[in-house]
CSV table of C-alpha atoms in Angstrom, one decimal:
chain,number,residue,atom,x,y,z
A,1,UNK,CA,-22.6,14.8,128.5
A,2,UNK,CA,-20.1,12.2,127.9
A,3,UNK,CA,-22.6,10.1,126.0
A,4,UNK,CA,-23.5,13.1,124.0
A,5,UNK,CA,-19.8,13.8,123.1
A,6,UNK,CA,-19.5,10.1,122.2
A,7,UNK,CA,-22.5,10.1,119.9
A,8,UNK,CA,-21.3,13.3,118.2
A,9,UNK,CA,-17.8,11.8,117.7
A,10,UNK,CA,-19.3,8.6,116.3
A,11,UNK,CA,-21.4,10.7,113.9
A,12,UNK,CA,-18.4,12.6,112.9
A,13,UNK,CA,-16.4,9.4,112.4
A,14,UNK,CA,-19.2,8.0,110.2
A,15,UNK,CA,-19.4,11.1,108.1
A,16,UNK,CA,-15.6,11.2,107.7
A,17,UNK,CA,-15.5,7.5,106.9
A,18,UNK,CA,-18.2,8.0,104.2
A,19,UNK,CA,-16.4,11.0,102.8
A,20,UNK,CA,-13.1,9.1,102.7
A,21,UNK,CA,-14.9,6.2,100.8
A,22,UNK,CA,-16.2,8.7,98.3
A,23,UNK,CA,-12.8,10.5,98.0
A,24,UNK,CA,-11.1,7.1,97.6
A,25,UNK,CA,-13.5,6.2,94.8
A,26,UNK,CA,-12.9,9.6,93.2
A,27,UNK,CA,-9.2,9.2,93.5
A,28,UNK,CA,-9.4,5.8,91.9
A,29,UNK,CA,-11.5,7.2,89.0
A,30,UNK,CA,-9.3,10.2,88.6
A,31,UNK,CA,-6.1,8.0,88.6
A,32,UNK,CA,-7.6,5.7,86.1
A,33,UNK,CA,-8.7,8.4,83.9
A,34,UNK,CA,-5.5,10.3,84.2
A,35,UNK,CA,-3.3,7.2,83.6
A,36,UNK,CA,-5.4,6.6,80.4
A,37,UNK,CA,-4.9,10.3,79.3
A,38,UNK,CA,-1.2,10.1,80.1
A,39,UNK,CA,-0.8,6.9,78.1
A,40,UNK,CA,-2.7,8.4,75.2
A,41,UNK,CA,-0.6,11.6,75.5
A,42,UNK,CA,2.6,9.7,75.3
A,43,UNK,CA,1.4,7.8,72.2
A,44,UNK,CA,0.2,11.0,70.6
A,45,UNK,CA,3.4,12.8,71.4
A,46,UNK,CA,5.4,9.9,69.8
A,47,UNK,CA,3.2,10.0,66.8
A,48,UNK,CA,3.4,13.7,66.4
A,49,UNK,CA,7.3,13.5,66.7
A,50,UNK,CA,7.3,10.9,64.0
A,51,UNK,CA,5.0,13.1,61.8
A,52,UNK,CA,7.2,16.1,62.4
A,53,UNK,CA,10.2,14.0,61.4
A,54,UNK,CA,8.5,12.8,58.3
A,55,UNK,CA,7.4,16.3,57.3
A,56,UNK,CA,10.9,17.6,57.9
A,57,UNK,CA,12.3,14.8,55.7
A,58,UNK,CA,9.8,15.7,52.9
A,59,UNK,CA,10.7,19.3,53.3
A,60,UNK,CA,14.4,18.4,53.0
A,61,UNK,CA,13.7,16.4,49.8
A,62,UNK,CA,11.9,19.4,48.4
A,63,UNK,CA,14.7,21.7,49.2
A,64,UNK,CA,17.4,19.4,47.9
A,65,UNK,CA,15.7,18.5,44.7
A,66,UNK,CA,14.1,21.9,43.8
A,67,UNK,CA,17.3,24.0,44.2
A,68,UNK,CA,17.8,24.5,40.4
A,69,UNK,CA,14.1,24.4,39.5
A,70,UNK,CA,13.8,28.2,39.5
A,71,UNK,CA,16.7,28.7,37.0
A,72,UNK,CA,15.5,25.9,34.7
A,73,UNK,CA,13.8,26.6,31.4
A,74,UNK,CA,10.7,24.7,30.7
A,75,UNK,CA,9.3,23.7,27.3
A,76,UNK,CA,5.7,22.9,26.2
A,77,UNK,CA,6.7,19.2,26.3
A,78,UNK,CA,6.7,19.4,30.1
A,79,UNK,CA,3.0,20.2,30.3
A,80,UNK,CA,1.3,17.3,31.9
A,81,UNK,CA,-1.3,15.2,30.2
A,82,UNK,CA,-4.7,14.8,31.7
A,83,UNK,CA,-4.0,11.1,32.6
A,84,UNK,CA,-1.8,11.8,35.5
A,85,UNK,CA,1.5,13.1,36.7
A,86,UNK,CA,4.3,12.6,34.1
A,87,UNK,CA,7.9,12.8,35.2
A,88,UNK,CA,9.3,15.1,32.5
A,89,UNK,CA,11.7,17.1,34.6
A,90,UNK,CA,13.8,16.9,37.7
A,91,UNK,CA,11.2,19.1,39.4
A,92,UNK,CA,8.4,16.6,38.6
A,93,UNK,CA,10.5,13.9,40.0
A,94,UNK,CA,11.0,15.8,43.2
A,95,UNK,CA,7.3,16.5,43.5
A,96,UNK,CA,6.7,12.8,43.1
A,97,UNK,CA,9.3,11.7,45.5
A,98,UNK,CA,7.8,13.9,48.2
A,99,UNK,CA,4.3,12.4,47.6
A,100,UNK,CA,5.7,8.8,47.7
A,101,UNK,CA,7.7,9.5,50.9
A,102,UNK,CA,4.8,11.1,52.8
A,103,UNK,CA,2.4,8.4,51.6
A,104,UNK,CA,4.7,5.6,52.7
A,105,UNK,CA,5.1,7.2,56.1
A,106,UNK,CA,1.3,7.6,56.3
A,107,UNK,CA,0.8,4.0,55.6
A,108,UNK,CA,3.7,3.0,57.9
A,109,UNK,CA,2.3,4.9,60.9
A,110,UNK,CA,-1.4,4.7,60.1
A,111,UNK,CA,-1.6,8.4,60.0
A,112,UNK,CA,-4.7,9.9,58.3
A,113,UNK,CA,-3.1,13.4,58.7
A,114,UNK,CA,-0.1,12.4,56.7
A,115,UNK,CA,-2.3,10.6,54.1
A,116,UNK,CA,-4.3,13.8,53.7
A,117,UNK,CA,-1.1,15.8,53.5
A,118,UNK,CA,0.2,13.5,50.7
A,119,UNK,CA,-3.1,13.9,48.8
A,120,UNK,CA,-2.8,17.6,49.1
A,121,UNK,CA,0.7,17.7,47.9
A,122,UNK,CA,-0.1,15.4,45.0
A,123,UNK,CA,-2.9,17.7,44.0
A,124,UNK,CA,-0.7,20.8,44.2
A,125,UNK,CA,2.0,19.0,42.3
A,126,UNK,CA,-0.5,18.0,39.6
A,127,UNK,CA,-2.6,21.1,39.2
A,128,UNK,CA,-0.6,23.9,40.9
A,129,UNK,CA,1.8,24.5,38.0
A,130,UNK,CA,-1.1,25.0,35.5
A,131,UNK,CA,-1.7,28.5,37.0
A,132,UNK,CA,2.0,29.5,36.7
A,133,UNK,CA,2.3,29.5,40.5
A,134,UNK,CA,5.3,28.2,42.3
A,135,UNK,CA,4.4,24.5,43.2
A,136,UNK,CA,7.3,24.2,45.6
A,137,UNK,CA,6.2,27.2,47.7
A,138,UNK,CA,2.7,25.8,47.8
A,139,UNK,CA,4.1,22.4,49.0
A,140,UNK,CA,6.3,24.0,51.5
A,141,UNK,CA,3.3,26.0,52.8
A,142,UNK,CA,1.2,22.8,53.2
A,143,UNK,CA,4.1,21.2,55.2
A,144,UNK,CA,4.4,24.3,57.4
A,145,UNK,CA,0.6,24.3,58.0
A,146,UNK,CA,0.8,20.7,59.0
A,147,UNK,CA,3.7,21.4,61.4
A,148,UNK,CA,1.8,24.2,63.0
A,149,UNK,CA,-1.3,22.1,63.4
A,150,UNK,CA,0.7,19.3,65.0
A,151,UNK,CA,2.5,21.7,67.3
A,152,UNK,CA,-0.9,23.3,68.4
A,153,UNK,CA,-2.4,19.9,69.0
A,154,UNK,CA,0.6,18.8,71.1
A,155,UNK,CA,0.3,22.0,73.2
A,156,UNK,CA,-3.5,21.3,73.8
A,157,UNK,CA,-2.8,17.8,74.9
A,158,UNK,CA,0.0,18.9,77.2
A,159,UNK,CA,-2.3,21.4,78.9
A,160,UNK,CA,-4.9,18.6,79.3
A,161,UNK,CA,-2.3,16.3,80.9
A,162,UNK,CA,-1.2,19.0,83.3
A,163,UNK,CA,-4.8,19.6,84.4
A,164,UNK,CA,-5.2,15.9,85.0
A,165,UNK,CA,-1.9,15.7,87.0
A,166,UNK,CA,-3.1,18.8,89.1
A,167,UNK,CA,-6.5,17.0,89.8
A,168,UNK,CA,-4.8,13.9,91.0
A,169,UNK,CA,-2.6,15.8,93.3
A,170,UNK,CA,-5.6,17.7,94.8
A,171,UNK,CA,-7.5,14.4,95.3
A,172,UNK,CA,-4.5,12.8,96.9
A,173,UNK,CA,-4.1,15.8,99.3
A,174,UNK,CA,-7.8,15.6,100.3
A,175,UNK,CA,-7.6,11.8,100.8
A,176,UNK,CA,-4.5,12.2,103.1
A,177,UNK,CA,-6.4,14.9,105.1
A,178,UNK,CA,-9.4,12.6,105.5
A,179,UNK,CA,-7.0,9.7,106.5
A,180,UNK,CA,-5.5,12.0,109.2
A,181,UNK,CA,-9.0,13.0,110.4
A,182,UNK,CA,-9.9,9.3,110.8
A,183,UNK,CA,-6.6,8.6,112.6
A,184,UNK,CA,-7.4,11.4,115.1
A,185,UNK,CA,-10.9,10.0,115.8
């Protein structure tokens, strides 16, 4: 009977050792993956913060330079030619300045999202006034949409990171339990 107990214990030890190896391998994989996700998350958070800062700066420029645009009177001379955006009024200058700032920040931070925002702002600045619509309201809407999108993406990435952290904790707990089992045998 002692030999039977010994054989059972040796079998249990072998199974536990195999399970520990697998769990250790899983922990290493999960740790590596989560560290990569965490690093990516940190980089993305920094990029998002910079994009939000840029968008806030563009919005501030719009607000500062368009304060008197509503009360201004416009003449037919201010209608833009088909060759591009002409700076015939202070409002045109403000639109151009916003586009330049956003494009420069997109180039500086290698952000396709900001580059697309700059293109949209330029299109609205160029063609939006032809319909008699408030160009500045449209541009502010584009900026608000971008901010909302960035905040939503940041939330999704934060939930992915928390999931990853939770999985690492579970794997470490399982590994310590298996280490304890081996120590007992």
